[in-house]
Coordinates of C-alpha atoms and ligand atoms in Angstrom, one line a residue:
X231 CA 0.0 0.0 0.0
X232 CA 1.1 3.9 -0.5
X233 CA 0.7 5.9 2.6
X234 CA -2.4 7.0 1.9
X235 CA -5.4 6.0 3.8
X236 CA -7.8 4.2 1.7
X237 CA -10.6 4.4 3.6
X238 CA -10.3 8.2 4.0
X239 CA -13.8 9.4 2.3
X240 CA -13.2 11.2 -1.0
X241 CA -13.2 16.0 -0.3
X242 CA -16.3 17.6 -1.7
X243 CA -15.9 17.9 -5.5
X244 CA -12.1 19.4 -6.2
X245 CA -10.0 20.1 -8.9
X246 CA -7.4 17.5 -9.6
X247 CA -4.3 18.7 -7.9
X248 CA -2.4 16.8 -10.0
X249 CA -3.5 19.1 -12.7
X250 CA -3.0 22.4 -11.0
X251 CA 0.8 21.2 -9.6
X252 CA 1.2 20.6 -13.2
X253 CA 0.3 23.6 -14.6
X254 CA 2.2 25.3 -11.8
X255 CA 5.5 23.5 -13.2
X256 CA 5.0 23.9 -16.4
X257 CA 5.2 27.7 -15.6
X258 CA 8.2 27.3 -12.9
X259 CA 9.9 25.8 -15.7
X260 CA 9.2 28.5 -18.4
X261 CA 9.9 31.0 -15.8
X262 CA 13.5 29.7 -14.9
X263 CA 13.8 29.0 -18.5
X264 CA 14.8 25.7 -18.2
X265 CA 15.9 23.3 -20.9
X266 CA 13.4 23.0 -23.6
X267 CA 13.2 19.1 -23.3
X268 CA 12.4 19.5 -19.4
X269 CA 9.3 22.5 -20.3
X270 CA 8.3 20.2 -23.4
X271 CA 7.8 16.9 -21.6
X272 CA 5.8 18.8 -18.7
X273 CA 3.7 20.7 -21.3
X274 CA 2.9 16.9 -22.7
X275 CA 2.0 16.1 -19.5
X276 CA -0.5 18.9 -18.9
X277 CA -2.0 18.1 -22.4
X278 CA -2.5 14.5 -20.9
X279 CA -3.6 15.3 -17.8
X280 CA -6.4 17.6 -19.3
X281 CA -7.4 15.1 -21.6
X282 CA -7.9 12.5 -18.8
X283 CA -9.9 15.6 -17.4
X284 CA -12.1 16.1 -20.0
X285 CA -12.6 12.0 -20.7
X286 CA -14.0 11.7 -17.0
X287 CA -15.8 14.7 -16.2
X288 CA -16.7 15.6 -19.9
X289 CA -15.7 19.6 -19.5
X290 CA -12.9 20.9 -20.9
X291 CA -10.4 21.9 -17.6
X292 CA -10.4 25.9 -16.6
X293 CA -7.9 26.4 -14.2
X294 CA -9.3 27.6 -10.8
X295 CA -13.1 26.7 -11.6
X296 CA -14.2 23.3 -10.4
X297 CA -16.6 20.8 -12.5
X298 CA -20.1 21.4 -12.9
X299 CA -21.2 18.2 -11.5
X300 CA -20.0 16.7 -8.2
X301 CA -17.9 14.4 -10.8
X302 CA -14.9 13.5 -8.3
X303 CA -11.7 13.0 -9.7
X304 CA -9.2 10.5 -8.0
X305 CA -5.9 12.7 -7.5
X306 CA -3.3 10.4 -7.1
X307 CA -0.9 12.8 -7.1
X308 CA 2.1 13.2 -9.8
X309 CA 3.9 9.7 -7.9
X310 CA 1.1 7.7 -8.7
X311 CA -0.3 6.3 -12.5
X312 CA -2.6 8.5 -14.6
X313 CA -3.4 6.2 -17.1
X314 CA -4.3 3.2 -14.8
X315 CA -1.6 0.9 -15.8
X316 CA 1.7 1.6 -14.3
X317 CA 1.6 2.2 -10.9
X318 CA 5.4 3.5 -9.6
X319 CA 5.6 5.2 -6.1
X320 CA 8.2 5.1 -3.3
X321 CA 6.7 1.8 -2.1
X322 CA 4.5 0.3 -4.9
X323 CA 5.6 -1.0 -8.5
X324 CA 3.5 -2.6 -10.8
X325 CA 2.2 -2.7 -14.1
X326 CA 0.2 -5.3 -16.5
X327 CA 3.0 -5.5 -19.0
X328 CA 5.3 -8.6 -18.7
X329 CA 8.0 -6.6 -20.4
X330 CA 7.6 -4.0 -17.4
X331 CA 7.3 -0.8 -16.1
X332 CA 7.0 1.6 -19.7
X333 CA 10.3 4.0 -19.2
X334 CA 9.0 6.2 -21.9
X335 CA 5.8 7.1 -20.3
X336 CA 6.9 7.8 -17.0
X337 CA 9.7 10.3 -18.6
X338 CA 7.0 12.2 -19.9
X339 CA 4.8 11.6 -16.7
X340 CA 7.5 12.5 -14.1
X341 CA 9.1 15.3 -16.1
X342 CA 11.9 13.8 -16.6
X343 CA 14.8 13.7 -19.3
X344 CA 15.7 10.4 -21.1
X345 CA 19.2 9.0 -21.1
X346 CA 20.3 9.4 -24.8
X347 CA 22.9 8.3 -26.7
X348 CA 24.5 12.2 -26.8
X349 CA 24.6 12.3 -22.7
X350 CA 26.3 9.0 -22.7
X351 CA 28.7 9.9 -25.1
X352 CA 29.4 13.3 -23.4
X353 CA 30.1 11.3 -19.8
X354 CA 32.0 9.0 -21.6
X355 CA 34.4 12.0 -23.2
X356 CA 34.3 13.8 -20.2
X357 CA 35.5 11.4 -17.6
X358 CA 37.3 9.9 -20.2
X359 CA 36.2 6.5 -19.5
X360 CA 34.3 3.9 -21.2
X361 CA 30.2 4.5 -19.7
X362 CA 29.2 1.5 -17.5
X363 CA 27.1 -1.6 -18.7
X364 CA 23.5 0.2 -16.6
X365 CA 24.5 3.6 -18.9
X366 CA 25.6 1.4 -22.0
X367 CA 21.8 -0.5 -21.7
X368 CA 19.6 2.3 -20.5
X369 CA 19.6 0.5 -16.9
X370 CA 19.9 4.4 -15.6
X371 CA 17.5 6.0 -18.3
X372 CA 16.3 9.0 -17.2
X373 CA 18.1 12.3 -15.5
X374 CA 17.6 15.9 -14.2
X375 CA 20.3 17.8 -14.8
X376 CA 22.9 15.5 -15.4
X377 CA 24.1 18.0 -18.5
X378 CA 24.1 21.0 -16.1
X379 CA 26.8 18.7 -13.4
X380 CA 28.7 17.8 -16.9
X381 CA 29.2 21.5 -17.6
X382 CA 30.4 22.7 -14.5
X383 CA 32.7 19.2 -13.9
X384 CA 34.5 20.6 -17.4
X385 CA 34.7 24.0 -15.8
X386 CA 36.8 22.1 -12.7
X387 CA 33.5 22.7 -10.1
X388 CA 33.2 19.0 -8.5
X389 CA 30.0 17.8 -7.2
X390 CA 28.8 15.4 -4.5
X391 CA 27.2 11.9 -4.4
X392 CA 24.2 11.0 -2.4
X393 CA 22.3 8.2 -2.6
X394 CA 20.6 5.8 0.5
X395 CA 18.8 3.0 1.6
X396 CA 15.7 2.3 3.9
X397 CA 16.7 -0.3 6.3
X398 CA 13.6 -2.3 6.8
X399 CA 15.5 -5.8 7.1
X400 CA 18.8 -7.1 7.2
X401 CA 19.2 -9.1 4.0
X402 CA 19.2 -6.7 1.4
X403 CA 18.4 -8.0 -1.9
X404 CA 20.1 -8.1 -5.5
X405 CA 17.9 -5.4 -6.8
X406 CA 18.9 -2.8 -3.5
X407 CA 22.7 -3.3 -5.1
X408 CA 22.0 -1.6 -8.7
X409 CA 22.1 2.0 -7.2
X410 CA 25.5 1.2 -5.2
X411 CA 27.0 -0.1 -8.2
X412 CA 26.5 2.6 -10.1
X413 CA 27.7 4.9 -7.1
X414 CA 30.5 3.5 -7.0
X415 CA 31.3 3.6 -10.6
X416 CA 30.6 7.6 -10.2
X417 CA 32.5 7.5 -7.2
X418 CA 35.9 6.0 -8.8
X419 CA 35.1 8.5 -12.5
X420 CA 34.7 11.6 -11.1
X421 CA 36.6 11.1 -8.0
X422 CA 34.0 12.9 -5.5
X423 CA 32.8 12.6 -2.1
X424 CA 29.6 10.5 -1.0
X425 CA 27.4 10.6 1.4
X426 CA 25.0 7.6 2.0
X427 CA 21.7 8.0 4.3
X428 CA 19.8 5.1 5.9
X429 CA 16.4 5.9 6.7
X430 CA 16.2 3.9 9.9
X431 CA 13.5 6.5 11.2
X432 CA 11.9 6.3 7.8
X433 CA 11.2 2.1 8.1
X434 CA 10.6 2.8 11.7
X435 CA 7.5 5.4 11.0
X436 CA 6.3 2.9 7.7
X437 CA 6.8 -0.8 9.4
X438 CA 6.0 -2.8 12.6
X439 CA 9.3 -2.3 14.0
X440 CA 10.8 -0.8 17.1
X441 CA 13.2 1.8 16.6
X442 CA 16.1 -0.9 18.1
X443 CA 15.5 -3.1 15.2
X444 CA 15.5 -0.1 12.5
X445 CA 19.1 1.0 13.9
X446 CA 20.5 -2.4 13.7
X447 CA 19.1 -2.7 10.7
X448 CA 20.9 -0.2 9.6
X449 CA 24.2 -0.9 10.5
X450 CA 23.9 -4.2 8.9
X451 CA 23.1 -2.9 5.6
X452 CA 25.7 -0.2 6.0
X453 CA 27.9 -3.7 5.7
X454 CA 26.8 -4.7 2.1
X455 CA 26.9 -1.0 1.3
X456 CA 30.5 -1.4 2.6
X457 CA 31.2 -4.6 1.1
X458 CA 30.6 -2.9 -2.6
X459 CA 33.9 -1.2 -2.4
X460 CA 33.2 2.0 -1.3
X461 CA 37.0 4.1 -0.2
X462 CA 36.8 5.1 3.7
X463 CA 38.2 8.0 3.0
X464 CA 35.7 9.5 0.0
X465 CA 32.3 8.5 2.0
X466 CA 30.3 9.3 4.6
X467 CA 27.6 6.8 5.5
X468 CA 24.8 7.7 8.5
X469 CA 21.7 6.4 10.1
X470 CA 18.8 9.3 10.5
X471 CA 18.4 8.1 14.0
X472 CA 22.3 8.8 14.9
X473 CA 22.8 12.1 12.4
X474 CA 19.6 14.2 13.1
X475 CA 20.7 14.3 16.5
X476 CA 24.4 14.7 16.3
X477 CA 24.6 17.7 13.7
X478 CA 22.7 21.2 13.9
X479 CA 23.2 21.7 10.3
X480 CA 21.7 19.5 8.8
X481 CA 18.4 19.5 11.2
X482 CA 18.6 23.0 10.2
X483 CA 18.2 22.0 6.6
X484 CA 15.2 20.2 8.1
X485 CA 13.1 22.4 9.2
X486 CA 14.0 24.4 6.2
X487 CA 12.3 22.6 4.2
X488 CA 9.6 21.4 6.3
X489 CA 8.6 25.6 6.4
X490 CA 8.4 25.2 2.5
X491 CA 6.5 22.1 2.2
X492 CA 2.4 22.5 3.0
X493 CA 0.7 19.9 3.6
X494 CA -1.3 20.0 0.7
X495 CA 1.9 19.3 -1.6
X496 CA 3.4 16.3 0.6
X497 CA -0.6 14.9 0.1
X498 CA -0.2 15.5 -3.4
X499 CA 2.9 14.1 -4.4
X500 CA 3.0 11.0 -1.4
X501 CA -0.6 10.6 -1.0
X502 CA -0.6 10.6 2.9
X503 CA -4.3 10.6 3.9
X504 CA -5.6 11.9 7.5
X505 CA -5.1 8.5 9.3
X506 CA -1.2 8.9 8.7
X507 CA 0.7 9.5 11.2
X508 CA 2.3 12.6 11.5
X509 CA 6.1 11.5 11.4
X510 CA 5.1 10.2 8.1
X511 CA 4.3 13.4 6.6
X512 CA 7.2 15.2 7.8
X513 CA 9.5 12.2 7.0
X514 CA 10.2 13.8 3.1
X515 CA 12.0 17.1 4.4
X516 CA 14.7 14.5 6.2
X517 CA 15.3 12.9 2.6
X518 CA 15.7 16.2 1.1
X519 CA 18.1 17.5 3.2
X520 CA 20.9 15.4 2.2
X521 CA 20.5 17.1 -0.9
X522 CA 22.4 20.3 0.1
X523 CA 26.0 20.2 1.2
X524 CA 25.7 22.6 4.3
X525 CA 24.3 20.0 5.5
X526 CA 27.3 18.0 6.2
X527 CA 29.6 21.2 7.4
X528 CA 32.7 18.5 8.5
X529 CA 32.4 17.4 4.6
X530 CA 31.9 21.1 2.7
X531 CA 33.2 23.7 5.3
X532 CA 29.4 25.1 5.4
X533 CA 29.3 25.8 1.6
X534 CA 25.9 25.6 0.3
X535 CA 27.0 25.9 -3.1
X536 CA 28.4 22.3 -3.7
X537 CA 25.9 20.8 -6.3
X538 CA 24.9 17.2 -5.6
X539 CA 24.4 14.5 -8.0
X540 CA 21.5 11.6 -6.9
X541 CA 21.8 7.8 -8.3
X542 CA 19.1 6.1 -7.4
X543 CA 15.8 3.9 -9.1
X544 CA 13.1 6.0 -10.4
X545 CA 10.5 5.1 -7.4
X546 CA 12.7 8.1 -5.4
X547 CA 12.1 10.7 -7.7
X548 CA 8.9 11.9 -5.6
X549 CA 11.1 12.8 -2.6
X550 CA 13.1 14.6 -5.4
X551 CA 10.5 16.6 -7.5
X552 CA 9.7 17.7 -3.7
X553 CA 13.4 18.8 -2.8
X554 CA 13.9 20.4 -6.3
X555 CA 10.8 22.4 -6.2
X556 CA 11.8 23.6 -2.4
X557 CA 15.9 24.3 -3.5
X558 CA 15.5 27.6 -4.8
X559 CA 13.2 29.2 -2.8
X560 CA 15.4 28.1 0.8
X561 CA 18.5 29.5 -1.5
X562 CA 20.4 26.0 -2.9
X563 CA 21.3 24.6 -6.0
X564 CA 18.9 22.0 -7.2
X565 CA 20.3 18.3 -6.8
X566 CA 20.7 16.5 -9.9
X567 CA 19.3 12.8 -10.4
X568 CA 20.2 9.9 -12.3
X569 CA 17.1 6.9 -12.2
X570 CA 17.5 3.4 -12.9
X571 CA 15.3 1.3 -13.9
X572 CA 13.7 -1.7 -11.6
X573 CA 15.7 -5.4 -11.2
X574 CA 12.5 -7.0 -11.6
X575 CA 11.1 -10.0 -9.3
X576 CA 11.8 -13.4 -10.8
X577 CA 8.5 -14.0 -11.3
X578 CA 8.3 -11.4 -13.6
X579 CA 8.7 -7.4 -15.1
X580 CA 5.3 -6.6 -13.4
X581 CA 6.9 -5.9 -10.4
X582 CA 10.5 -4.4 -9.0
X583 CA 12.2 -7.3 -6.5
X584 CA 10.9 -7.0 -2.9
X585 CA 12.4 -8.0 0.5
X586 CA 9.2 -9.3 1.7
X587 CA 8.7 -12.1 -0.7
X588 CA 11.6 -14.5 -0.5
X589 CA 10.4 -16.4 -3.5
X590 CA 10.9 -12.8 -5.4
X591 CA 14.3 -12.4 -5.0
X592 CA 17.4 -13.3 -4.9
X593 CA 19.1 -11.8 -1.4
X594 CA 23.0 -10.8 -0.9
X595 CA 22.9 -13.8 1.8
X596 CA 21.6 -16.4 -0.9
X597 CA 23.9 -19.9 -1.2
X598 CA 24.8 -21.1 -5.0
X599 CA 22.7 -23.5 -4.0
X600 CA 19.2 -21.2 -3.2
X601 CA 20.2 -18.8 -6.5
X602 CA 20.3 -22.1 -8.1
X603 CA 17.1 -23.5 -7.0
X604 CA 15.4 -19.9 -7.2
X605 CA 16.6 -19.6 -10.7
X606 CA 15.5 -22.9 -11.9
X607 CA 12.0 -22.5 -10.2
X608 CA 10.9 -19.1 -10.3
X609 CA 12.5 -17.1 -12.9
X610 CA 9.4 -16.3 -15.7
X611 CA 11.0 -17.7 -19.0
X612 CA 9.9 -16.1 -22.7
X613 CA 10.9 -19.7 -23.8
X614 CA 8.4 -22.1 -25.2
X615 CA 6.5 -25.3 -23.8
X616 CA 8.1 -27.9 -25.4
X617 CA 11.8 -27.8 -26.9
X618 CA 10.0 -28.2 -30.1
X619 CA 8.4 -25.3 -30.3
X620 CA 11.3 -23.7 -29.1
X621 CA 13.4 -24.7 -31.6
X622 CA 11.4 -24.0 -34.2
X623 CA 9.8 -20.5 -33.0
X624 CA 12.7 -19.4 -30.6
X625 CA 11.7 -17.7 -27.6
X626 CA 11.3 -13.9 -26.4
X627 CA 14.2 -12.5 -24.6
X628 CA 12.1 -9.2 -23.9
X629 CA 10.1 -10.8 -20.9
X630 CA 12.5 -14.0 -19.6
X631 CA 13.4 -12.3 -16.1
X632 CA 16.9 -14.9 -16.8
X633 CA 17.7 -12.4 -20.0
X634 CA 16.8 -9.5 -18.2
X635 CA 19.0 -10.2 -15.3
X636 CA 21.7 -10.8 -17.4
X637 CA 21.7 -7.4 -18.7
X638 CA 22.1 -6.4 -15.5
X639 CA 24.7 -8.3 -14.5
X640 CA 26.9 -9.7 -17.6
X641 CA 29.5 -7.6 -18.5
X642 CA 30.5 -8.5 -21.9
X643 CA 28.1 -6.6 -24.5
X644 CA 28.9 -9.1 -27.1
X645 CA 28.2 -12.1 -25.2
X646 CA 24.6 -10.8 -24.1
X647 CA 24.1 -9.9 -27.9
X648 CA 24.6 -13.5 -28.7
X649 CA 22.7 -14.6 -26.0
X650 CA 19.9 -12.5 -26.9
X651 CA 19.7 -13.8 -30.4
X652 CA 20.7 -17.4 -30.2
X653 CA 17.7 -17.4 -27.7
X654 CA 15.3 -15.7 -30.0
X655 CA 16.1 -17.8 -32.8
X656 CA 15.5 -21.1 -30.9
X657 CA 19.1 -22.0 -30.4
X658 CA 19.0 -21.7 -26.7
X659 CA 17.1 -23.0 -24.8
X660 CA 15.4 -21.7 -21.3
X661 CA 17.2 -24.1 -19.3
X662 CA 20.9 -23.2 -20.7
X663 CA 19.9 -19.8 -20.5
X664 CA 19.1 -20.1 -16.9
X665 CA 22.7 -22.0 -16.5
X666 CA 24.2 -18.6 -17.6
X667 CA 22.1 -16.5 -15.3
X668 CA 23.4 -19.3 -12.5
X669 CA 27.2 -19.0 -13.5
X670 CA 26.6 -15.4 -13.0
X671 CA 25.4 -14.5 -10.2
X672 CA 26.7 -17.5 -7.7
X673 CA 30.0 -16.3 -8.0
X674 CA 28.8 -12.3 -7.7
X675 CA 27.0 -13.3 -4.7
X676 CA 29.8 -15.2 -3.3
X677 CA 32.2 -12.8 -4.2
X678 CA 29.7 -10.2 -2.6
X679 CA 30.0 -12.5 0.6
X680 CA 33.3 -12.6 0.9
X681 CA 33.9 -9.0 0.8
X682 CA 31.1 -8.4 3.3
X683 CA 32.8 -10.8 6.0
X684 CA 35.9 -8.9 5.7
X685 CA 34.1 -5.6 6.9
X686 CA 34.8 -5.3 10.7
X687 CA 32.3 -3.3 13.5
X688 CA 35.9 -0.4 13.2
X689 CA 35.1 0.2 9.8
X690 CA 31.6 0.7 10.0
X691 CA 32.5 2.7 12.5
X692 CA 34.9 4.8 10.8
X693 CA 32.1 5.1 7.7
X694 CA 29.4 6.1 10.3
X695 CA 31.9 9.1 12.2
X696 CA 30.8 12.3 10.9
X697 CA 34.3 13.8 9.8
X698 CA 36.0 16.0 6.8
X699 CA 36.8 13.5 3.7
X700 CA 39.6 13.6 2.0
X701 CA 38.7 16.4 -0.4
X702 CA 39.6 20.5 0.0
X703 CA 36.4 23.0 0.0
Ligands
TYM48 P1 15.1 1.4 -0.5 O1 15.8 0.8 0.7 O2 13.7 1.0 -0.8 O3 16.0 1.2 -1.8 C1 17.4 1.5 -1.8 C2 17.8 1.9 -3.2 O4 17.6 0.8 -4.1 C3 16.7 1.2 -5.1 N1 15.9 0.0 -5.4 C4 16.0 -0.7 -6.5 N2 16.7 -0.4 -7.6 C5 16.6 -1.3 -8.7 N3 15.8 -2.4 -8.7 C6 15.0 -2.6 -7.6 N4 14.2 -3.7 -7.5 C7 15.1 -1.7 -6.4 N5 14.5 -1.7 -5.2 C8 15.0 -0.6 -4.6 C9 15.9 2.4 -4.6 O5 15.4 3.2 -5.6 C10 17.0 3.1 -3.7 O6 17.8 3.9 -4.6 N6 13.8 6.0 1.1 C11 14.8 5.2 0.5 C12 16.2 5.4 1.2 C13 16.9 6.7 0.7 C14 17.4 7.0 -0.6 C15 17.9 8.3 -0.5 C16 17.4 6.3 -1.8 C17 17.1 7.8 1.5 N7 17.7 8.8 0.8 C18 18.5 8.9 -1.6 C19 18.0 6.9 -2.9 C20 18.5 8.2 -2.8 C21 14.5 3.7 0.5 O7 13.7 3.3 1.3 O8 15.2 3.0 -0.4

């Protein structure tokens, strides 16, 4: 479920707020002049959002006047689906399509810009390195701002990493990796600091656990988060719980925001209903904040000027259409985002992998012999019934989890070509295909495993201490 209360009764008739936010960025945009791509997609999105308007209540939409009839629109908000098939919020994914979540739409639907061919080329000339596999296969597809960060990283301004997790167990699973990859890879390229937040509180005020549990939580994860290579002396890594308290600046930041967020808004983009609790609803401005380097003065010497740069899937970007909306008006530069796309369940694109379903995914404390099992089991093939028919019709590589994964996770882009076609022309079949997915990711996971034993309670530690990294601000 989304935090909103479904059994809240629908408000007298009302405009769709998810129309009037719209229209309000589409003129935000035009005001700041933003890039034409950014005001374009919005604009497409206020056409769409009109038509819905005018399909249901049968008037065309004036702004400010309310429909004649007591026709209620259901205002989901800008997180939630508008067309009533993708559904793609900080804690639902799903959609009817076995190929998955449709990337184009929610560019358009979110605001967003896509990851093209020109912006990988330009990362790859600028940090003069070849783009990694999740840039190279549209695994991170959609940005704000990324061309912005790229012109003042030429100009010799750095930027900052931030990126987190919500610590609601302590296996995390394959799908909670993608974003740390990817940090990492930006990490090493650009040579920048990080800062990582788990949302202990967050997990605390959203599940049925006590806050004990959400800490520990947190520090385990910290461990995987640890064991993906990250350098001691580049990254900061914090629980909510520990940080909120410890440093004045950045609870500061807070409350910042929280004065330029109404309620109204964090109803409108989260869907909190009445029977949420309060913690909930102020929860968004504590996700924002990391967003703006004063508030991490022992990192940034108090500038507030540092830009910052947000890997993460595109389920976060609510929390980040917030923060961007509130940057200007509290005074800070407008953090940058790069989304990924979901690791989808093994039973299939129609949902993102989830740590409550076992059966779903495949978890960082897996054996070979459970990823094998798993594999074999559960992962949805595009192959056909009987070898046969394989053979002779070949199977679809577009909605076999197996292929998908191995996009993910194979390196070689010739090999996953091959793969790709010998599977679609019938030459391989589901269960050698499967094999390949196996020899993949037993010795990732393993290797994943290893790693993660070697990180002791002093390094998390050391990662967890608030303290100046090893760059000069
Ligand atoms: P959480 O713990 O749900 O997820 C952690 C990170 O993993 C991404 N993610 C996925 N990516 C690909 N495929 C999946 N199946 C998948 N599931 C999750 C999420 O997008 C996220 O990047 N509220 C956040 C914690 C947070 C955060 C942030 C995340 C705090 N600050 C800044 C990103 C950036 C949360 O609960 O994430």
């Amino acid at each position: 479920m989304r935090g909103a209360d479904p059994s809240s009764p629908n408000p007298s008739p009302v405009l769709p707020k998810s129309l009037t936010s719209q229209g309000e960025l589409v003129r935000t945009l035009k005001t700041e002049k933003a890039v034409k791509a950014d005001i374009d997609a919005a604009v497409k999105l206020l056409l769409k959002l009109k038509a819905d308007y005018k399909q249901v209540t049968g008037q065309d939409y004036k702004a400010g006047c309310p429909p004649l009839e007591s026709t209620v629109l259901e205002d989901t908000g800008p997180a939630a689906a508008v067309d009533g098939e993708d559904m793609v919020d900080p804690w639902n994914v799903s959609t009817t399509s076995a190929k998955g979540v449709d990337y184009d739409k929610l560019i358009v639907r979110f605001g967003s810009s896509k990851v093209d061919q020109e912006l990988v080329d330009r990362i790859e000339r600028v940090s003069g390195k070849k783009p990694h596999r999740f840039l190279r296969r549209g695994i991170f597809f959609s940005h704000r701002d990324m061309h912005q960060v790229l012109d003042a990283y030429e100009k010799n301004k750095s930027f900052y990493l931030y990126t987190g997790r919500g610590p609601s167990s302590e296996a995390m699973h394959v799908g909670h990796l993608i974003p740390f990859i990817f940090t990492k890879w930006l990490q090493d390229t650009f040579d920048i600091p990080l800062v990582i937040q788990l949302t202990d509180d967050e997990k605390y005020l959203w599940k049925d656990l006590s806050l004990e549990d959400c800490h520990r939580y947190a520090v385990e994860n910290a461990k995987d988060i640890i064991a993906c290579g990250f350098d001691v002396n580049k990254t900061f890594i914090f629980s909510d719980l520990d940080y909120m308290g410890a440093s004045p600046d950045f609870y500061r930041n807070v409350v910042k925001i929280q004065k330029h967020v109404t309620f109204n808004q964090v109803k409108g983009i989260f869907g909190f209903g009445d029977s949420d609790c309060i913690g909930k609803i102020a929860f968004p401005a504590i996700q924002a904040a990391p967003s703006f380097s004063n508030s991490f003065p022992q990192i940034f010497k108090g500038r507030k000027d540092i830009q910052c740069l947000i890997p993460c899937a595109i389920d976060q970007d609510p929390y980040f259409r917030m923060t961007r909306d509130v940057a200007p008006r509290i005074g800070y530069p407008k953090p940058a985002l790069l989304h990924s796309t979901f690791f989808p369940a093994l039973q299939g694109a129609q949902t993102k992998m989830s740590a409550s379903d076992a059966n779903s995914s495949i978890f960082l404390t897996d054996t070979p012999k459970q990823i094998k099992n798993k594999v074999n089991k559960h992962a949805f093939s595009g192959g056909k019934d009987t070898i046969e028919e394989h053979r002779k019709y070949g199977g679809n590589p577009d909605v076999d989890v197996s292929f998908m994964y191995l996009t993910f996770f194979l390196e070689d882009d010739e090999q996953l070509d091959k793969i790709r076609q010998d599977y679609a022309s019938g030459a391989l079949l589901t269960g050698e295909l499967k094999k390949r997915l196996i020899d993949t990711l037993q010795p990732m996971i393993t290797a994943h495993q290893e790693r993660r034993k070697q990180v002791t309670e002093e390094m998390v530690l050391k990662f967890m201490t608030p303290r100046p990294l090893d760059f000069n601000f």
